[in-house]
Amino acid sequence: MASIKLNKVQQSAVEAINGPVLIFAGAGSGKTRVLTHKISYLIDSGNYKPENILAVTFTNKAAKEMKTRVQKLLKMKKLEMDISTFHSICARLLRSEIHHLGYSNTFAIYDVEDQRALIKIVLNNLTISKDTLTANAARSQISYFKNKMITPDTVQQKARTKLDRMIGKVYQAYQTALKENNAADFDDLLILPLELFKHHPEILKKYQKKWKYILVDEYQDTNRPQFLFVSQLAEAHHQICVVGDDDQSIYSWRGADIKNILGFKKKFSGCSTFTLEKNYRSTQQILSAATAVVEKNKDRKPKTMESANGAGDKIGLFETMDEMEEADAIVSALEKEINLNKRTFQDFAVLYRTNAQSRALEDSFRRQGIPYTIVGGIRFYERAEVKNLLAYLKFIVNMKDTVSLRRIINFPPRGIGLKTVDKCVAYAEKVKKELFEILPEGTEVGVRGKQCESLTKFHDTIQKYNDLLKKVNAGELARSLVDEMNVLNYYKNLNTPEDNERYNNVLELLNSIDAFLERKPEGDIREFIEEVALLTDIDNWNDETNSVTLMTLHSAKGLEFPVIFITGLEDGLLPFYNAFNDQKEMEEERRLFYVGLTRAIEKVYLLYARNRRKMGLDYAVGLASRFLKEIPVKYLENISFNSALMRKVTTSNRGKKTKVKVTRSITLFDDFMVGDYVKHAIFGIGKIMALSGSGENQRVGVVFKDGLKKKLIVKYANLKKVDTPAVT
């Protein structure tokens, strides 16, 4: 058997394979190690074949890491086993079985933007104005209902207000429209398998027989559909192992239910329970501070986390004037960490409660020339030009997908306006045909001339590529389509910097299809589209890039960094204001803070601002987060910081708005010349190769050691002239 290096509790959890198993895995306690060794043990012991084991988790990144580790333990180059995310495994199941529910197996998976587009059509058909109900609000409400497994009928039956009844109608019409488009949204991927199991018990038995042992990672994050999915699969044999940490349950807003892990023993009686309390990630100071906060929660499994890495440093605490000084304090601490501890940019992560907080951080980082990566920004596959081409591919696979059809019918522009599309929709409904089918019938629709020709040509081209789906590979089909539709020339002829970037993004999408085929030589367009649809922000994040990572606390879960900064620690921000009168929400905010603290390996810095800009120049007075008061002072080190910013605070006549005028206290600047050697606090010694302007507005281009090139604003960069090019 593969060598196993585990502590006693981990070893016992791995070898417990008879009956249900519950593993409470504290932060950094090696849960992935336990899961992967358990899978290896199940196979190596001869008890289970790989194809009879199902392991599910929440991100593609985690699933890939798990599979790689298992292959290494088993010394196998290929592993025929289902290790996947909930959404991916359900999508795969539906590809085989969804025809039992009246869908085609070529169904489309709608992302958030697709959902909004379809809901807009539904709202229009129901003559509901966006002033009454927006598509985004309707989408969020429908997603909430689905996560709680509340049907449209139930919503309408329990409706008490006019708005409730309206949302019920929209929900029902949206579900009907999805099926008409042969499409499923992300929530449906979890719900439709349960419908199959309910109405076709033979299908449930089929998969119970297939998956004889089930493992679930991050079990505290499961919602009701996910809980029912794994529970029903395990009902026949009770061979299920779940791993999670109730102290890291932070997704109730998307349906996660902490009761799933805390109540597991009731669902599966006689289960073996193990608690992993040895932490292999963080220092004891960090763990003790984090535990002191989270143990204030009532709904939790008690744990005493012990670090394997020694006591470590105290947690740094900054009090700053506002969010701009907060950002400068982070840069200052970052500079010291790099100089004193020889760290690189990728060693740092800055965490915040809301995405809006990144603005001040980005401004400060840009001024100082510090490279950064934002996790959760506009993803590559969400860019308009990329989605346009993906919509072509989606429609070629599934010609009932009218959302994709509407997106591409006039891209690139071919003279088919919205009025023409509306005429086509009305005619299709009248003659009870699919929208795509009536496109060549322009005369009957009431369209003449070039528009009629464009509709017919568009129809024939799409039909041609649909016929080619099984005759050419995905890469050939996509490249031929881009060429025939003149997509690249369209962006090339516009010839603006933005369109040049769009041109390159289309090429990059084609490259990504080639890369997909290298991984899956037999893969087709449908599989590529499905893979893209199920990607998450974390899956797109490249942790090998040498840059500081900026992300929300929610996005940081499951990751680790040598140094963590947590910003915005004020009441109303962390904890969020809507948790003040709700114990459950306050406990989740506390768990969120716990997650942030325990991402750190060596050092944590906590920051809060006495004032924070809310809208424009309006500031709100901030009070230090109550969570800071829950950390014993012996774990904290107050750090004084004064930035180069000076502020004059003024109050309006009515006393309702506080305005702050910001200036720089530094007024003396060196005028640099090309050829000067300069020293930067982070990048070290460099040579000025280009410059423009003078005084505080001077900008310089500097080449530092290892060929690193940076454009810096003298006003902010704090460059110092040096007489020698020697590196210090």
XYZ file of C-alpha atoms in Angstrom:
728
model
C 0.000 0.000 0.000
C 1.029 3.631 -0.515
C 2.938 5.095 2.422
C 0.702 7.115 4.730
C 2.135 9.922 6.855
C -0.756 10.909 9.060
C -1.299 11.698 12.709
C -3.264 9.219 14.836
C -6.667 10.879 14.429
C -6.187 11.290 10.662
C -5.099 7.658 10.376
C -8.190 6.459 12.258
C -10.464 8.575 10.057
C -8.852 7.148 6.925
C -9.264 3.535 8.025
C -12.916 3.909 9.135
C -14.674 2.545 6.038
C -17.583 0.552 7.453
C -20.613 2.794 7.744
C -21.068 6.575 7.723
C -18.147 8.790 8.806
C -18.229 12.434 9.948
C -14.925 14.329 10.094
C -14.813 17.770 11.690
C -11.678 19.259 10.154
C -10.513 22.495 11.765
C -8.797 25.125 9.604
C -5.482 23.899 8.201
C -5.864 20.449 9.772
C -5.157 18.482 6.588
C -8.670 17.578 5.433
C -7.581 17.192 1.801
C -4.761 14.914 2.935
C -7.268 12.776 4.858
C -9.732 12.650 1.938
C -7.101 11.682 -0.622
C -5.504 9.080 1.642
C -8.965 7.674 2.377
C -9.703 7.280 -1.332
C -6.306 5.636 -1.780
C -7.018 3.328 1.173
C -10.443 2.340 -0.213
C -8.842 1.309 -3.507
C -5.552 -0.117 -2.215
C -7.316 -2.276 0.363
C -9.261 -3.941 -2.450
C -12.630 -2.959 -0.966
C -13.661 -0.686 -3.847
C -12.872 -0.168 -7.497
C -12.136 3.452 -8.550
C -15.238 3.597 -10.761
C -17.435 2.771 -7.738
C -16.286 5.796 -5.704
C -17.748 9.296 -5.962
C -15.960 12.291 -4.414
C -17.562 15.726 -4.634
C -16.308 19.179 -3.705
C -17.081 22.804 -4.587
C -14.424 24.073 -7.016
C -12.739 22.597 -10.072
C -9.422 23.640 -8.539
C -10.065 21.524 -5.417
C -11.293 18.563 -7.499
C -8.214 18.693 -9.731
C -5.863 18.871 -6.739
C -7.642 15.945 -5.089
C -7.415 13.781 -8.206
C -3.717 14.608 -8.700
C -2.920 13.670 -5.112
C -4.831 10.372 -5.312
C -3.055 9.423 -8.550
C 0.284 10.147 -6.892
C -0.597 8.041 -3.835
C -1.741 5.146 -6.018
C 1.123 5.653 -8.475
C -1.369 5.662 -11.344
C -1.118 7.784 -14.491
C -4.839 7.563 -15.140
C -7.645 7.291 -12.595
C -11.101 6.181 -13.754
C -12.962 7.735 -10.845
C -15.529 10.495 -10.382
C -13.816 13.324 -8.474
C -15.730 16.448 -9.376
C -17.759 19.438 -8.247
C -21.443 19.050 -7.418
C -22.436 21.019 -10.512
C -20.132 19.072 -12.830
C -21.196 15.631 -11.635
C -24.870 16.607 -11.843
C -24.387 18.064 -15.336
C -22.757 14.813 -16.436
C -25.604 12.769 -14.969
C -28.153 14.972 -16.726
C -26.393 14.581 -20.095
C -27.257 10.898 -19.879
C -30.667 11.027 -18.215
C -32.384 14.400 -18.762
C -34.440 13.105 -21.713
C -36.611 11.367 -19.093
C -37.760 14.855 -18.033
C -38.583 16.032 -21.555
C -35.316 17.849 -22.311
C -32.800 17.032 -25.013
C -29.356 15.844 -23.928
C -27.879 18.825 -25.809
C -29.397 21.222 -23.237
C -27.659 24.549 -22.638
C -26.364 25.726 -19.263
C -27.347 29.339 -18.656
C -25.015 31.574 -16.676
C -26.168 34.658 -14.749
C -26.167 36.901 -17.818
C -28.174 34.363 -19.830
C -30.654 34.069 -16.966
C -31.132 37.842 -16.813
C -31.648 37.987 -20.585
C -34.348 35.305 -20.421
C -36.042 36.927 -17.420
C -36.163 40.253 -19.297
C -38.094 38.485 -22.066
C -40.417 36.944 -19.458
C -41.019 40.322 -17.783
C -41.759 41.878 -21.160
C -44.229 39.105 -22.032
C -45.958 39.611 -18.673
C -45.943 43.422 -19.201
C -44.035 43.983 -15.952
C -41.903 47.140 -16.036
C -38.374 47.225 -14.636
C -39.563 49.946 -12.244
C -41.771 47.326 -10.612
C -39.370 44.369 -10.762
C -35.883 44.244 -12.247
C -34.509 41.170 -13.972
C -31.654 41.011 -11.477
C -33.960 41.137 -8.450
C -36.187 38.443 -9.974
C -33.173 36.235 -10.740
C -31.870 36.511 -7.156
C -35.279 35.706 -5.695
C -35.776 32.713 -7.990
C -32.307 31.398 -7.114
C -33.162 31.712 -3.409
C -36.365 29.704 -3.946
C -34.504 26.992 -5.850
C -31.797 26.675 -3.196
C -34.545 26.178 -0.627
C -36.366 23.836 -3.048
C -39.489 26.001 -3.087
C -41.501 25.419 -6.280
C -43.345 28.107 -8.314
C -46.684 26.585 -7.209
C -45.720 26.925 -3.545
C -44.615 30.530 -4.042
C -47.970 31.393 -5.626
C -49.981 29.504 -3.001
C -48.221 31.279 -0.114
C -48.137 34.728 -1.757
C -49.490 37.431 0.543
C -48.776 40.582 -1.457
C -49.167 41.678 -5.053
C -45.366 41.575 -5.450
C -45.236 38.000 -4.090
C -47.848 36.896 -6.638
C -45.963 38.701 -9.403
C -42.680 36.966 -8.521
C -44.521 33.632 -8.435
C -45.799 34.221 -11.988
C -42.349 35.281 -13.199
C -40.788 32.206 -11.581
C -43.319 29.890 -13.269
C -42.949 31.588 -16.668
C -39.149 31.538 -16.350
C -39.111 27.787 -15.690
C -41.387 27.202 -18.674
C -39.134 29.380 -20.852
C -36.033 27.494 -19.712
C -37.540 24.204 -20.799
C -38.707 25.679 -24.115
C -35.106 26.793 -24.685
C -33.855 23.328 -23.713
C -31.805 25.015 -21.028
C -30.976 24.697 -17.325
C -29.517 27.302 -14.993
C -26.912 26.518 -12.307
C -29.560 25.849 -9.663
C -31.407 23.467 -11.994
C -28.245 21.382 -12.353
C -28.713 20.417 -8.694
C -32.515 20.173 -8.682
C -33.200 18.220 -11.893
C -31.290 15.088 -10.741
C -33.571 15.027 -7.691
C -36.603 15.184 -9.999
C -35.169 12.233 -11.902
C -34.664 10.280 -8.687
C -38.220 11.088 -7.554
C -40.080 10.271 -10.769
C -37.745 7.533 -11.997
C -36.567 5.499 -8.975
C -34.819 3.079 -11.303
C -32.368 5.864 -12.184
C -31.610 6.439 -8.487
C -30.976 2.701 -8.051
C -28.686 2.750 -11.080
C -26.423 5.399 -9.528
C -26.622 3.902 -6.039
C -25.252 0.728 -7.595
C -22.610 2.663 -9.523
C -21.349 4.790 -6.594
C -20.893 2.401 -3.693
C -18.834 4.799 -1.587
C -19.394 8.568 -1.428
C -17.064 11.259 -0.074
C -18.080 14.900 0.341
C -15.604 17.739 0.860
C -16.572 21.068 2.502
C -19.800 19.499 3.733
C -20.672 22.585 5.791
C -21.246 24.457 2.510
C -23.919 22.119 1.141
C -27.398 23.488 0.488
C -30.603 21.458 0.573
C -30.431 20.059 -3.008
C -26.789 19.002 -2.490
C -27.636 17.445 0.869
C -30.518 15.471 -0.690
C -28.387 14.428 -3.683
C -25.660 12.728 -1.617
C -28.120 11.496 1.042
C -30.312 9.728 -1.508
C -27.318 8.170 -3.228
C -26.073 6.848 0.140
C -29.467 5.613 1.383
C -28.964 2.123 -0.022
C -25.563 1.397 1.574
C -24.775 4.166 4.120
C -21.191 4.161 2.870
C -20.601 7.893 3.041
C -17.833 10.065 4.493
C -18.304 13.819 4.899
C -15.554 16.269 5.817
C -16.013 19.876 6.850
C -15.685 22.599 9.446
C -18.780 24.212 10.900
C -16.597 27.199 11.876
C -16.080 27.869 8.148
C -19.726 27.810 7.066
C -20.044 31.211 5.339
C -22.448 30.744 2.434
C -25.963 30.829 3.929
C -26.799 33.643 1.494
C -26.587 31.116 -1.339
C -28.459 28.405 0.528
C -25.737 26.615 2.529
C -27.153 25.150 5.730
C -24.849 24.614 8.725
C -27.406 22.110 10.084
C -26.319 19.648 7.400
C -23.004 19.032 9.144
C -24.171 19.594 12.727
C -27.134 17.236 12.179
C -25.307 14.567 10.144
C -25.373 12.076 13.016
C -29.177 12.270 13.133
C -29.468 11.582 9.421
C -26.950 8.718 9.500
C -27.194 7.092 12.907
C -24.273 5.078 14.182
C -21.735 7.167 12.281
C -18.100 7.361 13.398
C -17.017 10.905 14.303
C -13.481 12.332 14.215
C -12.260 15.833 15.054
C -9.014 17.078 13.462
C -7.492 19.721 15.751
C -3.829 19.741 14.724
C -3.211 22.746 12.460
C -0.404 22.522 9.899
C -0.868 25.973 8.353
C -0.951 28.859 10.824
C 0.975 29.903 13.944
C -0.507 29.490 17.415
C -0.978 33.250 17.855
C -3.182 33.375 14.753
C -5.134 30.260 15.747
C -5.713 31.416 19.312
C -6.940 34.830 18.171
C -9.265 33.279 15.572
C -10.615 30.731 18.058
C -11.229 33.428 20.683
C -13.613 35.092 18.222
C -15.433 32.084 16.753
C -15.971 30.353 20.091
C -18.446 33.138 20.931
C -20.826 31.369 18.535
C -23.411 29.007 20.020
C -24.056 26.756 16.978
C -20.701 24.993 16.640
C -18.730 21.861 17.452
C -16.097 22.774 20.125
C -12.490 22.399 18.944
C -9.106 23.160 20.477
C -6.805 23.980 17.593
C -3.098 23.348 18.189
C -0.454 24.655 15.797
C 2.412 22.529 14.513
C 4.288 25.722 13.580
C 5.082 27.344 16.925
C 3.864 30.573 18.538
C 4.705 33.028 15.746
C 4.319 36.824 15.694
C 1.551 38.862 17.195
C -1.203 40.159 14.931
C -0.543 43.682 13.656
C -3.349 46.218 14.196
C -3.581 49.511 12.286
C -6.007 52.323 13.069
C -6.157 54.705 10.099
C -7.833 57.989 9.260
C -9.744 56.656 6.242
C -9.657 54.082 3.439
C -6.881 55.943 1.594
C -4.596 55.918 4.619
C -5.621 52.293 5.175
C -4.344 51.445 1.691
C -1.107 53.367 2.317
C -0.630 51.474 5.599
C -0.863 48.195 3.707
C 1.771 49.369 1.214
C 4.024 50.430 4.113
C 3.683 47.051 5.870
C 4.165 45.259 2.568
C 7.416 47.165 1.915
C 8.780 46.223 5.340
C 7.829 42.567 4.905
C 9.599 42.437 1.539
C 12.744 44.136 2.818
C 13.019 42.419 6.209
C 11.714 38.936 5.386
C 12.689 38.727 1.709
C 9.115 38.034 0.593
C 7.710 38.241 -2.949
C 4.427 39.843 -4.018
C 2.655 36.508 -4.319
C 3.168 35.984 -0.576
C 0.493 38.609 0.192
C -3.295 38.673 0.040
C -5.541 41.600 0.954
C -9.034 40.548 2.017
C -12.155 42.680 2.322
C -15.880 42.267 2.988
C -17.182 43.898 -0.227
C -15.758 44.300 -3.729
C -16.198 48.082 -3.541
C -13.355 48.250 -1.008
C -10.791 47.327 -3.647
C -10.905 50.782 -5.296
C -8.709 52.608 -2.751
C -6.342 49.641 -2.619
C -5.973 49.571 -6.398
C -5.292 53.308 -6.502
C -2.519 53.010 -3.924
C -0.989 49.927 -5.551
C -0.996 51.551 -8.991
C 0.702 54.693 -7.646
C 3.449 52.581 -6.114
C 3.788 50.306 -9.140
C 2.850 47.227 -7.099
C 1.475 44.396 -9.275
C -1.836 42.986 -8.107
C -4.485 40.498 -9.207
C -8.154 40.845 -8.343
C -10.044 37.598 -7.865
C -13.685 38.141 -8.806
C -13.316 40.814 -11.480
C -14.653 40.385 -15.024
C -13.618 36.907 -16.005
C -12.244 36.168 -19.452
C -15.275 34.064 -20.418
C -17.631 36.860 -19.347
C -16.208 39.453 -21.745
C -18.749 40.480 -24.378
C -16.685 39.427 -27.396
C -15.965 36.027 -25.843
C -19.603 35.480 -24.872
C -20.652 36.376 -28.436
C -18.565 33.568 -29.892
C -19.597 31.175 -27.116
C -23.228 32.035 -27.923
C -22.609 30.963 -31.535
C -21.192 27.650 -30.340
C -23.991 27.138 -27.798
C -26.651 27.765 -30.415
C -25.055 25.459 -32.967
C -25.225 22.701 -30.323
C -28.740 23.562 -29.104
C -30.925 25.342 -31.677
C -33.752 25.861 -29.170
C -31.577 28.296 -27.225
C -33.305 31.567 -28.157
C -31.258 33.585 -25.650
C -28.081 32.754 -27.568
C -29.912 33.248 -30.881
C -30.962 36.777 -29.937
C -27.378 37.552 -28.953
C -25.806 36.470 -32.248
C -28.466 37.152 -34.868
C -27.039 40.614 -35.545
C -23.406 40.044 -34.574
C -21.353 41.023 -36.438
C -23.934 43.564 -37.698
C -25.910 42.178 -40.636
C -28.885 44.568 -40.671
C -31.233 42.496 -38.502
C -32.654 44.955 -35.971
C -34.768 44.417 -32.856
C -38.021 45.095 -34.738
C -37.180 42.342 -37.208
C -36.437 39.941 -34.365
C -39.765 40.847 -32.711
C -41.585 40.114 -35.992
C -39.841 36.730 -36.196
C -40.772 35.902 -32.588
C -44.432 36.831 -33.159
C -44.630 34.786 -36.355
C -42.945 31.760 -34.749
C -45.492 31.846 -31.913
C -48.333 32.206 -34.405
C -47.336 29.186 -36.496
C -46.064 27.256 -33.443
C -42.552 26.712 -34.776
C -39.099 27.199 -33.286
C -37.730 30.714 -33.826
C -34.769 29.393 -35.802
C -36.999 27.381 -38.154
C -38.877 30.412 -39.492
C -35.813 32.549 -40.289
C -35.812 31.526 -44.004
C -39.509 32.453 -44.217
C -38.798 36.196 -44.345
C -41.606 37.013 -46.769
C -44.245 35.371 -44.567
C -42.755 37.083 -41.508
C -43.120 40.457 -43.200
C -39.435 41.136 -43.867
C -38.165 42.280 -47.262
C -34.948 42.917 -49.184
C -31.534 42.662 -47.539
C -32.982 41.755 -44.153
C -34.759 38.777 -45.693
C -31.524 37.699 -47.383
C -29.549 38.150 -44.131
C -31.980 35.980 -42.176
C -31.805 33.192 -44.751
C -28.017 33.335 -45.025
C -27.649 33.337 -41.235
C -30.001 30.344 -40.940
C -28.177 28.357 -43.609
C -24.749 29.046 -42.076
C -25.832 27.962 -38.597
C -27.487 24.851 -40.017
C -24.298 24.006 -41.890
C -22.232 24.108 -38.700
C -24.823 22.104 -36.811
C -24.459 19.431 -39.493
C -20.656 19.587 -39.074
C -20.711 18.984 -35.300
C -19.876 15.282 -35.585
C -17.707 15.600 -38.692
C -14.940 18.002 -37.557
C -13.272 18.570 -34.205
C -14.099 21.479 -31.923
C -11.072 23.576 -32.908
C -11.646 23.258 -36.647
C -15.339 24.073 -36.282
C -14.737 27.175 -34.147
C -11.972 28.587 -36.363
C -13.985 28.008 -39.523
C -17.028 29.674 -37.934
C -15.028 32.739 -36.823
C -13.629 33.046 -40.329
C -16.976 32.652 -42.123
C -18.765 35.051 -39.763
C -15.968 37.597 -40.300
C -15.579 38.135 -36.542
C -11.847 38.870 -36.524
C -12.023 41.266 -39.460
C -14.916 43.057 -37.772
C -12.749 43.953 -34.764
C -9.657 44.509 -36.911
C -11.417 47.058 -39.121
C -12.711 49.046 -36.136
C -9.045 49.533 -35.180
C -9.422 51.043 -31.697
C -7.288 49.900 -28.715
C -10.386 48.327 -27.148
C -11.261 46.449 -30.341
C -7.664 45.296 -30.751
C -7.977 43.760 -27.294
C -11.285 42.147 -28.311
C -9.572 40.780 -31.431
C -6.889 39.200 -29.240
C -9.498 37.825 -26.846
C -11.252 36.004 -29.702
C -7.902 34.473 -30.684
C -7.334 33.510 -27.049
C -10.707 31.756 -26.958
C -9.717 29.733 -30.012
C -6.446 28.900 -28.242
C -8.393 27.769 -25.176
C -10.357 25.319 -27.363
C -7.044 23.943 -28.667
C -5.795 23.571 -25.082
C -9.038 21.779 -24.170
C -8.495 19.312 -27.023
C -4.939 18.646 -25.860
C -6.384 17.600 -22.495
C -9.363 15.774 -24.017
C -8.534 14.716 -27.595
C -11.993 13.184 -28.033
C -13.778 16.192 -26.532
C -16.421 18.071 -28.509
C -17.819 21.604 -28.546
C -20.581 20.721 -26.087
C -18.068 19.464 -23.515
C -15.931 22.577 -23.963
C -18.944 24.874 -23.452
C -19.951 22.925 -20.338
C -16.444 23.139 -18.889
C -16.387 26.907 -19.420
C -19.866 27.343 -17.929
C -18.843 25.605 -14.702
C -15.620 27.565 -14.116
C -15.404 29.717 -10.983
C -13.363 32.806 -10.112
C -10.872 30.686 -8.203
C -10.464 28.308 -11.164
C -9.370 31.284 -13.270
C -6.942 32.624 -10.680
C -3.277 31.932 -11.424
C -1.566 31.616 -8.042
C 1.864 31.427 -9.689
C 1.742 35.046 -10.853
C 4.068 37.226 -8.786
C 1.484 39.771 -7.684
C -0.449 40.705 -4.560
C -3.872 39.032 -4.490
C -6.950 41.155 -3.742
C -10.188 39.320 -2.980
C -13.255 39.192 -0.788
C -13.215 37.109 2.376
C -15.735 34.750 0.776
C -13.442 34.145 -2.209
C -10.448 33.413 0.044
C -11.920 30.274 1.561
C -9.730 27.240 0.969
C -6.648 29.316 0.131
C -3.555 30.224 2.149
C -0.863 32.919 2.025
C 2.203 33.698 4.153
C 0.847 37.183 4.929
C -2.790 38.268 5.145
C -4.232 41.787 5.431
C -7.886 42.110 6.478
C -9.267 45.590 5.823
C -12.414 47.463 6.762
C -12.753 46.063 10.277
C -15.517 48.420 11.319
C -18.969 47.711 12.678
C -21.344 47.893 9.724
C -18.752 46.490 7.323
C -17.369 43.497 9.230
C -19.697 42.500 10.773
C -22.045 43.726 8.068
C -24.763 46.087 9.317
C -27.660 43.729 8.504
C -26.317 41.189 11.046
C -26.766 43.496 14.050
C -30.262 42.241 14.892
C -29.930 38.638 13.736
C -27.969 36.135 15.820
C -27.553 33.637 12.965
C -26.201 36.275 10.609
C -23.864 37.648 13.300
C -22.507 34.139 13.863
C -21.869 33.782 10.139
C -20.039 37.138 10.057
C -17.898 35.868 12.937
C -17.141 32.697 10.984
C -16.221 34.845 7.973
C -13.662 36.715 10.087
C -12.368 33.370 11.359
C -11.903 32.172 7.776
C -9.946 35.345 6.937
C -7.605 35.006 9.910
C -6.892 31.340 9.276
C -5.830 31.931 5.659
C -2.517 33.231 7.073
C 0.538 31.027 7.445
C 2.890 33.407 9.255
C 1.522 36.932 9.719
C -1.790 38.806 9.904
C -2.422 42.551 9.742
C -5.843 43.912 10.714
C -6.928 47.405 9.649
C -9.846 49.714 10.373
C -10.580 53.343 9.491
C -12.107 56.036 11.686
C -13.791 57.471 8.584
C -14.766 55.738 5.363
C -16.012 57.275 2.151
C -19.503 56.054 1.333
C -20.639 58.136 -1.645
C -18.494 60.689 -3.431
C -16.862 62.894 -0.788
C -19.259 61.933 1.984
C -17.624 60.154 4.914
C -19.156 58.048 7.646
C -17.568 57.849 11.073
C -16.414 54.291 11.734
C -16.279 52.345 14.970
C -13.775 49.532 15.368
C -15.342 46.133 14.735
C -16.690 44.343 17.780
C -14.707 41.327 16.582
C -11.470 43.172 17.385
C -12.618 43.472 20.978
C -13.169 39.706 21.086
C -9.465 39.098 20.398
C -7.458 39.125 23.664
C -5.012 42.063 23.652
C -2.090 39.698 24.291
C -2.354 38.542 20.662
C -2.377 42.086 19.190
C 0.358 44.597 18.415
C -0.783 48.168 17.769
C 1.173 49.697 14.885
C 1.304 53.475 14.541
C 1.228 54.818 11.012
C 1.158 58.282 9.492
C 0.824 58.511 5.738
C 1.887 61.370 3.493
C -1.754 62.417 3.288
C -2.989 65.469 5.190
C -6.706 66.131 5.488
C -8.886 69.023 6.392
C -12.225 67.811 7.752
C -15.219 70.087 7.296
C -18.891 69.704 8.175
C -21.770 71.055 6.094
C -24.125 73.697 7.511
C -26.778 71.148 8.356
C -24.262 68.953 10.070
C -25.379 65.903 8.129
C -22.442 65.465 5.770
C -18.749 65.377 6.544
C -16.392 66.309 3.739
C -12.655 65.751 3.717
C -10.192 67.659 1.575
C -7.078 65.605 0.901
C -3.606 66.979 0.185
C -0.063 65.588 0.303
C 2.263 66.696 3.067
C 5.327 66.004 0.907
C 6.164 69.036 -1.201
C 9.848 68.632 -2.107
C 10.784 66.422 -5.053
C 13.995 65.608 -6.849
C 13.996 66.315 -10.565
C 15.385 63.153 -12.083
C 17.153 62.670 -15.399
C 17.485 59.755 -17.776
C 20.414 57.651 -16.613
C 19.975 58.405 -12.894
C 20.110 55.472 -10.508
C 17.339 55.418 -7.929
C 16.267 53.288 -4.990
C 12.671 52.133 -4.449
C 11.507 50.682 -1.119
C 10.226 47.476 -2.760
C 11.994 47.056 -6.093
C 15.471 48.099 -4.924
C 18.034 49.802 -7.196
C 17.051 50.754 -10.736
C 18.017 52.989 -13.626
C 15.770 55.673 -15.115
C 15.320 54.965 -18.827
C 12.537 57.479 -19.639
C 10.774 60.401 -17.990
C 8.183 63.110 -18.593
C 7.124 66.208 -16.653
C 8.882 67.700 -13.647
C 8.487 68.136 -9.897
C 5.652 66.247 -8.232
C 4.010 65.477 -11.596
C 7.124 63.824 -13.015
C 6.689 60.286 -14.327
C 9.635 57.947 -14.769
C 10.269 54.630 -16.485
C 12.720 52.553 -14.448
C 14.428 49.245 -15.119
C 15.168 47.402 -11.879
C 17.190 44.250 -11.262
C 16.233 41.119 -13.220
C 14.950 43.387 -16.010
C 11.776 44.402 -14.114
C 10.306 47.493 -15.823
C 8.072 49.944 -13.946
C 6.336 53.232 -14.767
C 6.121 55.309 -11.581
C 4.749 58.682 -10.487
C 7.476 60.503 -8.547
C 4.843 62.084 -6.287
C 3.978 58.688 -4.833
C 6.923 56.394 -5.479
C 9.289 57.936 -2.880
C 12.327 57.331 -5.087
C 15.762 58.301 -3.804
C 18.768 59.082 -5.974
C 21.800 56.869 -5.409
C 25.337 57.390 -6.677
C 26.105 53.765 -7.414
C 24.254 51.046 -9.311
C 25.333 48.462 -6.720
C 22.408 46.448 -5.369
C 21.986 46.845 -1.606
